Structure formats: C-alpha cells, structure tokens
PDB file of C-alpha atoms in Angstrom:
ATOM      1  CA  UNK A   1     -53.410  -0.657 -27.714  1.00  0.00           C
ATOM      2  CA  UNK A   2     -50.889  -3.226 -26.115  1.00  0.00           C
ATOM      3  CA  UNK A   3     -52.810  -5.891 -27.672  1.00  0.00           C
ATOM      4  CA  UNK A   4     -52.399  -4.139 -31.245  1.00  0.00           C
ATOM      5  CA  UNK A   5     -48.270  -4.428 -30.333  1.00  0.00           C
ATOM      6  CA  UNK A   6     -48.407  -7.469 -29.429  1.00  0.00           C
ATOM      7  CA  UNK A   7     -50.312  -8.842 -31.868  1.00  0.00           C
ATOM      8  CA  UNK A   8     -47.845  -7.016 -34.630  1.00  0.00           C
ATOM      9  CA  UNK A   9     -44.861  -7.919 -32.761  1.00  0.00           C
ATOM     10  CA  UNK A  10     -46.085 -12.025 -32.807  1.00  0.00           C
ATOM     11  CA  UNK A  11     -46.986 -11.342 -36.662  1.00  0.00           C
ATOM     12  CA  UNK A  12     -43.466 -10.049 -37.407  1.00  0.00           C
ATOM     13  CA  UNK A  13     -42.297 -12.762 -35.654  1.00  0.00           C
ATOM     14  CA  UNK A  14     -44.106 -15.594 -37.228  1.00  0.00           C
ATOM     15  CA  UNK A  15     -43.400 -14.213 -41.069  1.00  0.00           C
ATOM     16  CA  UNK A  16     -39.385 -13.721 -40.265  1.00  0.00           C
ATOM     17  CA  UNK A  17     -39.804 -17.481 -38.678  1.00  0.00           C
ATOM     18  CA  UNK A  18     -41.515 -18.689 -42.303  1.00  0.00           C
ATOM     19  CA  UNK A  19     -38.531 -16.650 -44.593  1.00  0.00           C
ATOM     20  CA  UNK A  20     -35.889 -17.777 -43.044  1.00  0.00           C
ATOM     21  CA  UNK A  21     -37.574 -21.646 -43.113  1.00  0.00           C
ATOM     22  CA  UNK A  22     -38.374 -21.170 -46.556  1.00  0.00           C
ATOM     23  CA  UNK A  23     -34.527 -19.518 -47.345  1.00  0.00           C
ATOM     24  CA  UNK A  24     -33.222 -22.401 -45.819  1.00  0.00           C
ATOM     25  CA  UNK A  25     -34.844 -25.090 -47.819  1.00  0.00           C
ATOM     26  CA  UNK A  26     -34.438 -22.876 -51.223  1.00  0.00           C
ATOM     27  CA  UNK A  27     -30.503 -22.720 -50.252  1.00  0.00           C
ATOM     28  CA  UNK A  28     -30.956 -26.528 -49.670  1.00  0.00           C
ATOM     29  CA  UNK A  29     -32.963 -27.450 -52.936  1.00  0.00           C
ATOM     30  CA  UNK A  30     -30.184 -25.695 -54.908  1.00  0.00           C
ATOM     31  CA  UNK A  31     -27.428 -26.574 -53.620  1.00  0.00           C
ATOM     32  CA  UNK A  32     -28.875 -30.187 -54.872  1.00  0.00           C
ATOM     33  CA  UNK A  33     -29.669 -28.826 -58.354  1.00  0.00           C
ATOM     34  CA  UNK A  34     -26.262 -27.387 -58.924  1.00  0.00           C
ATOM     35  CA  UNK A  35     -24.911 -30.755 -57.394  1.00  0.00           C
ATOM     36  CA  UNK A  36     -26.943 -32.771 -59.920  1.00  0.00           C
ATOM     37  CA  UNK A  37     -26.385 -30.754 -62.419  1.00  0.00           C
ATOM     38  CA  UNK A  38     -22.771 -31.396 -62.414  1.00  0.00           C
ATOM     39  CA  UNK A  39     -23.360 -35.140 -62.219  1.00  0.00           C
ATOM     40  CA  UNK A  40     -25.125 -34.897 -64.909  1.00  0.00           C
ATOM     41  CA  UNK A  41     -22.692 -32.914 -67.495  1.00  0.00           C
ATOM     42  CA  UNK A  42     -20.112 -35.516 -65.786  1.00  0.00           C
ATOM     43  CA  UNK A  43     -22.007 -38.403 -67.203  1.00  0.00           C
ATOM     44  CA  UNK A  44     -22.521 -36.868 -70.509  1.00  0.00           C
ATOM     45  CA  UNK A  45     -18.842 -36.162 -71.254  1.00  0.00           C
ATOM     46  CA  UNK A  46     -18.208 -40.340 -71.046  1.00  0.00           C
ATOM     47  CA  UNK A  47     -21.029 -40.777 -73.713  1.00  0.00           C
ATOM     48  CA  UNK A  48     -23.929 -41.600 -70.682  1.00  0.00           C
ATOM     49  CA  UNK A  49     -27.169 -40.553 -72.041  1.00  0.00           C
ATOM     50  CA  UNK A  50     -28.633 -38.313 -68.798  1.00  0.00           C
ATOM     51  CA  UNK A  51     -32.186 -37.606 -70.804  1.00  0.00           C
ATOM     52  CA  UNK A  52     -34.160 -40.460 -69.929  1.00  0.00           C
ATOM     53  CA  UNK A  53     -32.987 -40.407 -66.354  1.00  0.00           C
ATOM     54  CA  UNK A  54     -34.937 -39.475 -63.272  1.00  0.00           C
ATOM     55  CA  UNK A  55     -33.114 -37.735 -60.745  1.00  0.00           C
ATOM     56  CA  UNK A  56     -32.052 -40.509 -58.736  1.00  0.00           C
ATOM     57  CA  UNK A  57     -30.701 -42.693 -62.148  1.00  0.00           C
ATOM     58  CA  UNK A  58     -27.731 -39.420 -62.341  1.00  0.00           C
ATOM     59  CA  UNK A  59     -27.649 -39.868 -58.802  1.00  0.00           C
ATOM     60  CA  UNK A  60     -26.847 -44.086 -59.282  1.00  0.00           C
ATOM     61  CA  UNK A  61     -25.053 -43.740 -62.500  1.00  0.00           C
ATOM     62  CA  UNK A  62     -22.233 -41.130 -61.259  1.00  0.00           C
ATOM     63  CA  UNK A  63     -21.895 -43.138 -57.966  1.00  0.00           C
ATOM     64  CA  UNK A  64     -21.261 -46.257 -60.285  1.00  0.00           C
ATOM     65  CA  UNK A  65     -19.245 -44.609 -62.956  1.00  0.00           C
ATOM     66  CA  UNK A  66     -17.689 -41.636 -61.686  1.00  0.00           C
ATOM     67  CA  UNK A  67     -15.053 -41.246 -58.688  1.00  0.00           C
ATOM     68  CA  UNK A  68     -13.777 -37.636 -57.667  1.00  0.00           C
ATOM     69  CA  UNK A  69      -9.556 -37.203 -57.345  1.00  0.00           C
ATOM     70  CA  UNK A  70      -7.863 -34.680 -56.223  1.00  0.00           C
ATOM     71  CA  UNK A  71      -3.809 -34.187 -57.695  1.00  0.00           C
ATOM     72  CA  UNK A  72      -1.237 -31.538 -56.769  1.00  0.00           C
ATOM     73  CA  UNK A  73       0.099 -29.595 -59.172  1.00  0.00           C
ATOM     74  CA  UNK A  74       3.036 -31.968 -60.172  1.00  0.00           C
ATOM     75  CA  UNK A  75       0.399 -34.343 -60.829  1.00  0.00           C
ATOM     76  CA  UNK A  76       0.717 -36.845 -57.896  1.00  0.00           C
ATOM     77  CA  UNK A  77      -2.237 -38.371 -56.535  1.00  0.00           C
ATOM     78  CA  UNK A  78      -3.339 -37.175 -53.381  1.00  0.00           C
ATOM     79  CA  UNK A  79      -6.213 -38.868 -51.376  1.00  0.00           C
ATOM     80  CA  UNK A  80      -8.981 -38.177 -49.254  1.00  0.00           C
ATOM     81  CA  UNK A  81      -9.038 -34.351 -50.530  1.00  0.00           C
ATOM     82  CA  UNK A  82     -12.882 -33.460 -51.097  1.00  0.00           C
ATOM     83  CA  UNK A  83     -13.393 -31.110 -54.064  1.00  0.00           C
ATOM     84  CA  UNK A  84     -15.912 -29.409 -51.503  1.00  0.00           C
ATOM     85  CA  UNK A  85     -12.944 -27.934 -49.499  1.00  0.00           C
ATOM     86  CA  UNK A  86     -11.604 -25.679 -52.567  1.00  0.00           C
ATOM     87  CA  UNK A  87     -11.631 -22.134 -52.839  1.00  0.00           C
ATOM     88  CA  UNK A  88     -11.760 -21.557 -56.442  1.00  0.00           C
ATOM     89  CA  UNK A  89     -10.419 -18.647 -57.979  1.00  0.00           C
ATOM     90  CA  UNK A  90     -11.397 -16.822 -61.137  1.00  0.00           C
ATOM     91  CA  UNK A  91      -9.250 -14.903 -63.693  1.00  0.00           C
ATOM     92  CA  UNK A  92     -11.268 -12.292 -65.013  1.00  0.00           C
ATOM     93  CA  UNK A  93      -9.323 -11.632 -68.062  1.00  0.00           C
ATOM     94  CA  UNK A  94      -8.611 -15.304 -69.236  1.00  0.00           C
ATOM     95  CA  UNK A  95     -11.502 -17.411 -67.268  1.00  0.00           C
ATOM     96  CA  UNK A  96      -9.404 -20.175 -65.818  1.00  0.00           C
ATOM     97  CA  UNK A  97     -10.512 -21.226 -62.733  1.00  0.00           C
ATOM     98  CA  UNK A  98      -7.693 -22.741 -60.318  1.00  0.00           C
ATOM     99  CA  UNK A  99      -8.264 -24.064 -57.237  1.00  0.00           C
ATOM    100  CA  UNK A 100      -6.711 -23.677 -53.555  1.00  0.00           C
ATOM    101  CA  UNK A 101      -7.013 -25.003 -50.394  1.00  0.00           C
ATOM    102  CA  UNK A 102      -5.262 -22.311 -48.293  1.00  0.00           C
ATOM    103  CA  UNK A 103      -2.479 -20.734 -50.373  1.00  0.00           C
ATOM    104  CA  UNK A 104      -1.994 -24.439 -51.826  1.00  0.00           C
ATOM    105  CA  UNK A 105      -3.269 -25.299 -55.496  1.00  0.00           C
ATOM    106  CA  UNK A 106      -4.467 -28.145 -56.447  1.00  0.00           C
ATOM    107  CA  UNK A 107      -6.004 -30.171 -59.570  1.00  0.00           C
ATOM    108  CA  UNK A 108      -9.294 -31.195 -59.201  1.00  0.00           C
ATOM    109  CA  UNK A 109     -10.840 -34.975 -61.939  1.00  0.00           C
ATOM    110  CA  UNK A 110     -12.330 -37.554 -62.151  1.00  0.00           C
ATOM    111  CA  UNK A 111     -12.144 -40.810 -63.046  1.00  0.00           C
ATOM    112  CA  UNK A 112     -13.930 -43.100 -64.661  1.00  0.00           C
ATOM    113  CA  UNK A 113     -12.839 -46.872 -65.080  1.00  0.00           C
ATOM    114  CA  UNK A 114     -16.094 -48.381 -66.754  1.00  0.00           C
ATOM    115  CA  UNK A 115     -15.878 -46.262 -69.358  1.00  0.00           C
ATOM    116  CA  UNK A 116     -11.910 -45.770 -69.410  1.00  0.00           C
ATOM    117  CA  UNK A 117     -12.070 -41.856 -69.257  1.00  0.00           C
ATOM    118  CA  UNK A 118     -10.370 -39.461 -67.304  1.00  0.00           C
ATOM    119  CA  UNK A 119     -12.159 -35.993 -66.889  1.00  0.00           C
ATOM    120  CA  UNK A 120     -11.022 -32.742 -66.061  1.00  0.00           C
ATOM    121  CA  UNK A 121     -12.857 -29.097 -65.592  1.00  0.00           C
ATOM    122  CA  UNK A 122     -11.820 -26.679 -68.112  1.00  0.00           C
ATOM    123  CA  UNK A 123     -12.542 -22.975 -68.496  1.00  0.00           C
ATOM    124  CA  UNK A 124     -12.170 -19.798 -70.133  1.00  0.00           C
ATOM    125  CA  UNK A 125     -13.155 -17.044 -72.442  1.00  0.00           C
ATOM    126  CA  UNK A 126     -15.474 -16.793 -75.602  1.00  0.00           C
ATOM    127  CA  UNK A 127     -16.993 -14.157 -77.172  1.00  0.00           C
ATOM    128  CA  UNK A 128     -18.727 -12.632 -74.319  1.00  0.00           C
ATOM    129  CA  UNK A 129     -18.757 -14.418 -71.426  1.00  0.00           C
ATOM    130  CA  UNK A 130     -16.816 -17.313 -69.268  1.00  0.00           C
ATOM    131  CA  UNK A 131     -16.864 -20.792 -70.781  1.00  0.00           C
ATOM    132  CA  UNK A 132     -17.402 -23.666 -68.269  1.00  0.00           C
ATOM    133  CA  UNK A 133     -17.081 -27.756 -69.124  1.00  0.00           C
ATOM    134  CA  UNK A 134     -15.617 -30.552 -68.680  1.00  0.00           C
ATOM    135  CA  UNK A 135     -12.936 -32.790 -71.400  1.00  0.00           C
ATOM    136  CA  UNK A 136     -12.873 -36.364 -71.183  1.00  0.00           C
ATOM    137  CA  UNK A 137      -9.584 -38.568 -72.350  1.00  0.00           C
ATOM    138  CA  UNK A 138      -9.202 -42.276 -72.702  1.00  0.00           C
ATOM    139  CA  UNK A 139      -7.380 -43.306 -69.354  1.00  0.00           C
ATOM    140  CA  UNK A 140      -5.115 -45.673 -70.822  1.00  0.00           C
ATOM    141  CA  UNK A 141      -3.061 -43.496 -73.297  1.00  0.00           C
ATOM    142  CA  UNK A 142      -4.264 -40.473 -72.092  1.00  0.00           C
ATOM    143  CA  UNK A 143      -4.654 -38.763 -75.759  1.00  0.00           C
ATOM    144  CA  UNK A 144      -7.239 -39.960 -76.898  1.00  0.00           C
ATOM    145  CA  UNK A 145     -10.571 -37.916 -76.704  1.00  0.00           C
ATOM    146  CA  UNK A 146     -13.745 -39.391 -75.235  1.00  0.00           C
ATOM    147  CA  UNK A 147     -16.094 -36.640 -74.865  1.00  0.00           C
ATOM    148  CA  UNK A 148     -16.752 -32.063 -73.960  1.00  0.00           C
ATOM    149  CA  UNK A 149     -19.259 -30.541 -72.429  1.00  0.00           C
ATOM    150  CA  UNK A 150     -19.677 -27.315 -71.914  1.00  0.00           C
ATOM    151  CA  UNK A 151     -22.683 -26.200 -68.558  1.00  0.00           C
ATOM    152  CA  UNK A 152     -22.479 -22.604 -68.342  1.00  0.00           C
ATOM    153  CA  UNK A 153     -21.797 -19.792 -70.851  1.00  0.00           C
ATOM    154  CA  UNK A 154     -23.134 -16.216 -72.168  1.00  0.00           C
ATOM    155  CA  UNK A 155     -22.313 -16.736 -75.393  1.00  0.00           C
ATOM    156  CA  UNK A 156     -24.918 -15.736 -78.467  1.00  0.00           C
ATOM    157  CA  UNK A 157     -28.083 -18.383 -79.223  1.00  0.00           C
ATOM    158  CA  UNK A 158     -27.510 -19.860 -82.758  1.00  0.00           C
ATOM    159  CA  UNK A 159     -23.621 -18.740 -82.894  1.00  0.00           C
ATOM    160  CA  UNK A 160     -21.131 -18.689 -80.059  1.00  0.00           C
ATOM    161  CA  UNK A 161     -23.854 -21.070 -78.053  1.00  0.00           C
ATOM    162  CA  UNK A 162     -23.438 -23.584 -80.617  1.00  0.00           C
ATOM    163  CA  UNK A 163     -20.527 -25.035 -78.015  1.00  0.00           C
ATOM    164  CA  UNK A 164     -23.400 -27.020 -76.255  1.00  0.00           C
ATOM    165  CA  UNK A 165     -25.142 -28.585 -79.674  1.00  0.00           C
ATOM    166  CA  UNK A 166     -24.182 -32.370 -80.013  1.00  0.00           C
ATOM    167  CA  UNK A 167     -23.155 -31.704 -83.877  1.00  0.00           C
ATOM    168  CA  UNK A 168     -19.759 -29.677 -82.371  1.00  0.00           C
ATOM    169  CA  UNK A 169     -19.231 -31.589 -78.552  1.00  0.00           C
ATOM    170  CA  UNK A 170     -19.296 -34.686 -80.864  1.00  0.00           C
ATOM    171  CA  UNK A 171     -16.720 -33.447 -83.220  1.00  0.00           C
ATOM    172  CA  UNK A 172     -14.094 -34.364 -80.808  1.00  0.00           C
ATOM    173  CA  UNK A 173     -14.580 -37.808 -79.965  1.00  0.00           C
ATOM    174  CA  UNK A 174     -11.576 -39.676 -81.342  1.00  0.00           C
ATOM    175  CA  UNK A 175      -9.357 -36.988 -81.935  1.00  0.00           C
ATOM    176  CA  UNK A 176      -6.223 -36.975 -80.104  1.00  0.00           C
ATOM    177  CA  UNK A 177      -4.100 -34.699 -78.066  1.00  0.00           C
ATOM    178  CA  UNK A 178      -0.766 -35.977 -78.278  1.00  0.00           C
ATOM    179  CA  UNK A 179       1.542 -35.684 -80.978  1.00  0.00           C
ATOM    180  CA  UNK A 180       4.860 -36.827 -80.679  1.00  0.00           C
ATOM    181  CA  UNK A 181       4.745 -37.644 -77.219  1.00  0.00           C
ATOM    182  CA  UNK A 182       3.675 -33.763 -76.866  1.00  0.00           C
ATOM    183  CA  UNK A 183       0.483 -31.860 -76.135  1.00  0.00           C
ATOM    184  CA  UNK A 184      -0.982 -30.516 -79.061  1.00  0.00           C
ATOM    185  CA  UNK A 185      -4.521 -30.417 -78.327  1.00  0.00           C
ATOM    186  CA  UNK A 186      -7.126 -29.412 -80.524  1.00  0.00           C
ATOM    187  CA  UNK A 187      -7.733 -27.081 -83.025  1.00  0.00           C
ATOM    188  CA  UNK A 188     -10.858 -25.612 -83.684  1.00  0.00           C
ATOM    189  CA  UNK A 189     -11.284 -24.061 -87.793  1.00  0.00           C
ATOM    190  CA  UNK A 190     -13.135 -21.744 -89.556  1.00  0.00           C
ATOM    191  CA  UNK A 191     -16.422 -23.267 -90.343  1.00  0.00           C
ATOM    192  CA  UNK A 192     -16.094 -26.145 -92.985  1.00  0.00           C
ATOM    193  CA  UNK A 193     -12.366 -26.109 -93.143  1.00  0.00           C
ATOM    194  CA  UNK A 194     -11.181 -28.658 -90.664  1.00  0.00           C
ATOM    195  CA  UNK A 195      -8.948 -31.550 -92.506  1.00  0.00           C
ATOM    196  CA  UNK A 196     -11.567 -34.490 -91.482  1.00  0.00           C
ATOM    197  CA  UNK A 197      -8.449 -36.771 -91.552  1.00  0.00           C
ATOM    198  CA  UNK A 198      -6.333 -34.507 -88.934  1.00  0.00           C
ATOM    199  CA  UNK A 199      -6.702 -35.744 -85.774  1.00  0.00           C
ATOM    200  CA  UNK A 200      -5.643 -32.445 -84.017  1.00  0.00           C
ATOM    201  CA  UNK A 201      -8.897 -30.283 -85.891  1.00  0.00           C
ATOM    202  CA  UNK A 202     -12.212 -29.988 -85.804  1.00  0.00           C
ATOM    203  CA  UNK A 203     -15.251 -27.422 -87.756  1.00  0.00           C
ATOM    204  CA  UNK A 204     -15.618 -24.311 -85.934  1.00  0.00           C
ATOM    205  CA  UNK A 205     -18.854 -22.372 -85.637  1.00  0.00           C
ATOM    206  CA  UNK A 206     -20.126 -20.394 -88.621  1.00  0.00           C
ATOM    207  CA  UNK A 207     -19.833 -16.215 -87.586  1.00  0.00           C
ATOM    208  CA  UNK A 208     -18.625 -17.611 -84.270  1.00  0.00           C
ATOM    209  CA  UNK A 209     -14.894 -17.610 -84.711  1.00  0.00           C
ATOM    210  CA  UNK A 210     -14.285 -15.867 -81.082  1.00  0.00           C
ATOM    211  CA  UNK A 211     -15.730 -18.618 -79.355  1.00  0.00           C
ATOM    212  CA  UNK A 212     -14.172 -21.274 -81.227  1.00  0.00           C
ATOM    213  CA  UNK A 213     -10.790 -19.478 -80.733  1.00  0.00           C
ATOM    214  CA  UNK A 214     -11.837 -19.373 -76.909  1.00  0.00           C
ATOM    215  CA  UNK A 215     -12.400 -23.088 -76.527  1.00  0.00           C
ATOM    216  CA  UNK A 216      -9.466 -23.984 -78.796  1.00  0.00           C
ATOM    217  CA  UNK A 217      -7.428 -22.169 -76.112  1.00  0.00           C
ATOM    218  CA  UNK A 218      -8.749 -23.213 -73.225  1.00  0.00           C
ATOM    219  CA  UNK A 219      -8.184 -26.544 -73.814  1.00  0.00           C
ATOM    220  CA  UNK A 220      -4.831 -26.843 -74.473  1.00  0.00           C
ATOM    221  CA  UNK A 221      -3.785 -24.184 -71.766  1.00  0.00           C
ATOM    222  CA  UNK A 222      -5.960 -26.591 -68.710  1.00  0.00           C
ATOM    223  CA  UNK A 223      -4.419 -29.770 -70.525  1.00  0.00           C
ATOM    224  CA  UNK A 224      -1.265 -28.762 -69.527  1.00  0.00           C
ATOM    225  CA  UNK A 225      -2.274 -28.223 -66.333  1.00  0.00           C
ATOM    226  CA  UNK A 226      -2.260 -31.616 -65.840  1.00  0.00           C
ATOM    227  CA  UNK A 227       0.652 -32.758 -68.304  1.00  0.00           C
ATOM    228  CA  UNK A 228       2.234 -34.201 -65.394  1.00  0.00           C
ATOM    229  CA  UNK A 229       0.040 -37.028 -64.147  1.00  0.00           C
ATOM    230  CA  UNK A 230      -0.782 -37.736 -67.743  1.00  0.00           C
ATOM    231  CA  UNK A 231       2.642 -38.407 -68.228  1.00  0.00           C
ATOM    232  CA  UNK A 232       3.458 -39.957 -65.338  1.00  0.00           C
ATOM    233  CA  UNK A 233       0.418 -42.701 -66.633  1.00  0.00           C
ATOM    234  CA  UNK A 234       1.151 -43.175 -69.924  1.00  0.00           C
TER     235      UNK A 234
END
C-alpha cells in the first residue's frame, strides 16, 4: 500500500513538473508571436511587404527600419522609456487606449527614417468590437499619409472587416491631414462617394457605415493626441 502512495504521489509530481514546463514555454512562444506580430503590422504600415519574409527577415527589417520613442503628452521627446514598462488602459465605451507609467501618461511611436514615416497606435470603436492599428505620416511635414493597418478587430467578414483589405488601407496613402496648418484628418464616405480629388476623403465600406464612422473618428481624435510634437517638427 505505501508503495501505491508513493508511486501516485511521484506521478503527480512528475505531470505538475511537465505542465508547468510546458506553460512556461507556451507563455514564452507567445509572447514572441504577439511580439512579431506587431513588427510585422509595423512594417506594413511604411509600405514593407512582410509576406515573403521568414520570421527572422521581420525580425532584421524592423531592427533596420523601425526605432521605438516614447513622448509625453506635450509632445517632447523623452528617452530611454521602453514601451514594455506601460500600463495601458482601455476605455470601454470609446476604445482608446492611453498609456501610463504610474499615474503619468505618456505617447508611445515610432520612427522610421528610411522610409521617412512616423507611426503611431490608434484605437477605437466599430461596429461591434475594438479597432486596433497603427497610422503612418511622412516625417518631414508630418501631414502627409504613408500607410494604416489595422491587427485586431471583431468586426463582420465581408463588411465592417473590410478595414484590413489592401483596396481600403491603401486608400489613404497620399492623403493629407493638415489643412490650414490644422488637423483635419480623414474622412471616411459612404461607399462610392468620396471626391477622388479631396485629399481629406476616402470610399467607405459598402453596408459598413459604423465601422467606417469608427475609424474616421479614431483617427483624428489619437492624431491630436500627438498635435504637439507634430507641430513642434514641422
């Protein structure tokens, strides 16, 4: 009989031994995923094709095109402040995401000289669910529009989802969002009746006016976010 207990006891012991190995290199192995991931959606909002790229080509292109900065929320640069460190925190009704480190917010980009783009995270709401992405400006007159991307939504496959298809991210490249030495942003239309010559509008989503309406916002409310530091650089 103490043989039986033992032998259960090492068993029990052994398996929890093996689950919390194999947790630990799960929790690893995403952690990496979601950290590529984001490298990747980086490079494609500068125009860098991530397809034909193994792993370790996202990994060498965002180390050679990409640098992380960190700004306060008057839009001074601040160095040697890791995005790791932030606690970010979610509105639930609008879907902005700000970020703190403490009780002090800051304003997470990126920069990206080789391809003269400066990138910030935007968020919000569409239809049904959070919109996540990132916006890329030209760096020298910080207006006009280089690339979107949008990683992570809810919204509906062949509508609302349409955000991700190249036919609408593409839509904003060289559009601008200053007007007047103002933000104006981007407007996103009904389907089909976006002025082609306005460079302030672009074709919504057919039977996905929400979502359009939910990016169009987004956009101009996390561009002002950083109003500061762009005008501080024009």
């Amino acid at each position: 009989m103490r043989n039986k207990y033992i032998f259960i006891l090492s068993l029990t012991f052994v398996s929890s031994l093996l689950l919390s190995l194999f947790s630990e290199g799960l929790k690893e192995r995403t952690i990496f995923n979601k950290q590529l991931d984001k490298k990747k959606n980086l490079l494609q909002t500068i125009g860098i094709n991530t397809s034909v790229m193994s792993n370790d080509q996202i990994i060498e292109s965002f180390n050679e095109n990409i640098t992380e900065i960190t700004l306060d929320i008057n839009g001074n640069l601040l160095p040697d402040i890791d995005h790791n460190l932030f606690e970010i925190n979610e509105d639930n009704i609008t879907g902005e995401l700000r970020y703190f480190i403490n009780d002090n917010e800051y304003l997470p980009a990126f920069l990206s000289n080789s391809m003269n783009s400066f990138i910030l995270p935007i968020s919000g709401k569409g239809l049904w669910s959070s919109l996540y992405g990132y916006f890329a400006i030209d760096n020298k007159n910080y207006s006009t529009v280089k690339g979107i991307t949008f990683y992570q939504h809810g919204e509906t496959p062949g509508l609302g989802a349409e955000i991700t298809k190249d036919w609408f991210k593409s839509s904003f490249i060289g559009k601008e969002i200053y007007s007047d030495n103002n933000i104006k942003s981007i407007v996103v239309s009904k389907a089909g009746q976006a002025n082609s010559d306005d460079l302030h509008e672009v074709n919504g989503i057919s039977g996905a006016t929400i979502t359009g309406r939910g990016v169009e916002v987004l956009l101009k409310r996390d561009l002002l976010r950083y109003e500061n530091y762009f005008r501080n650089n024009r």
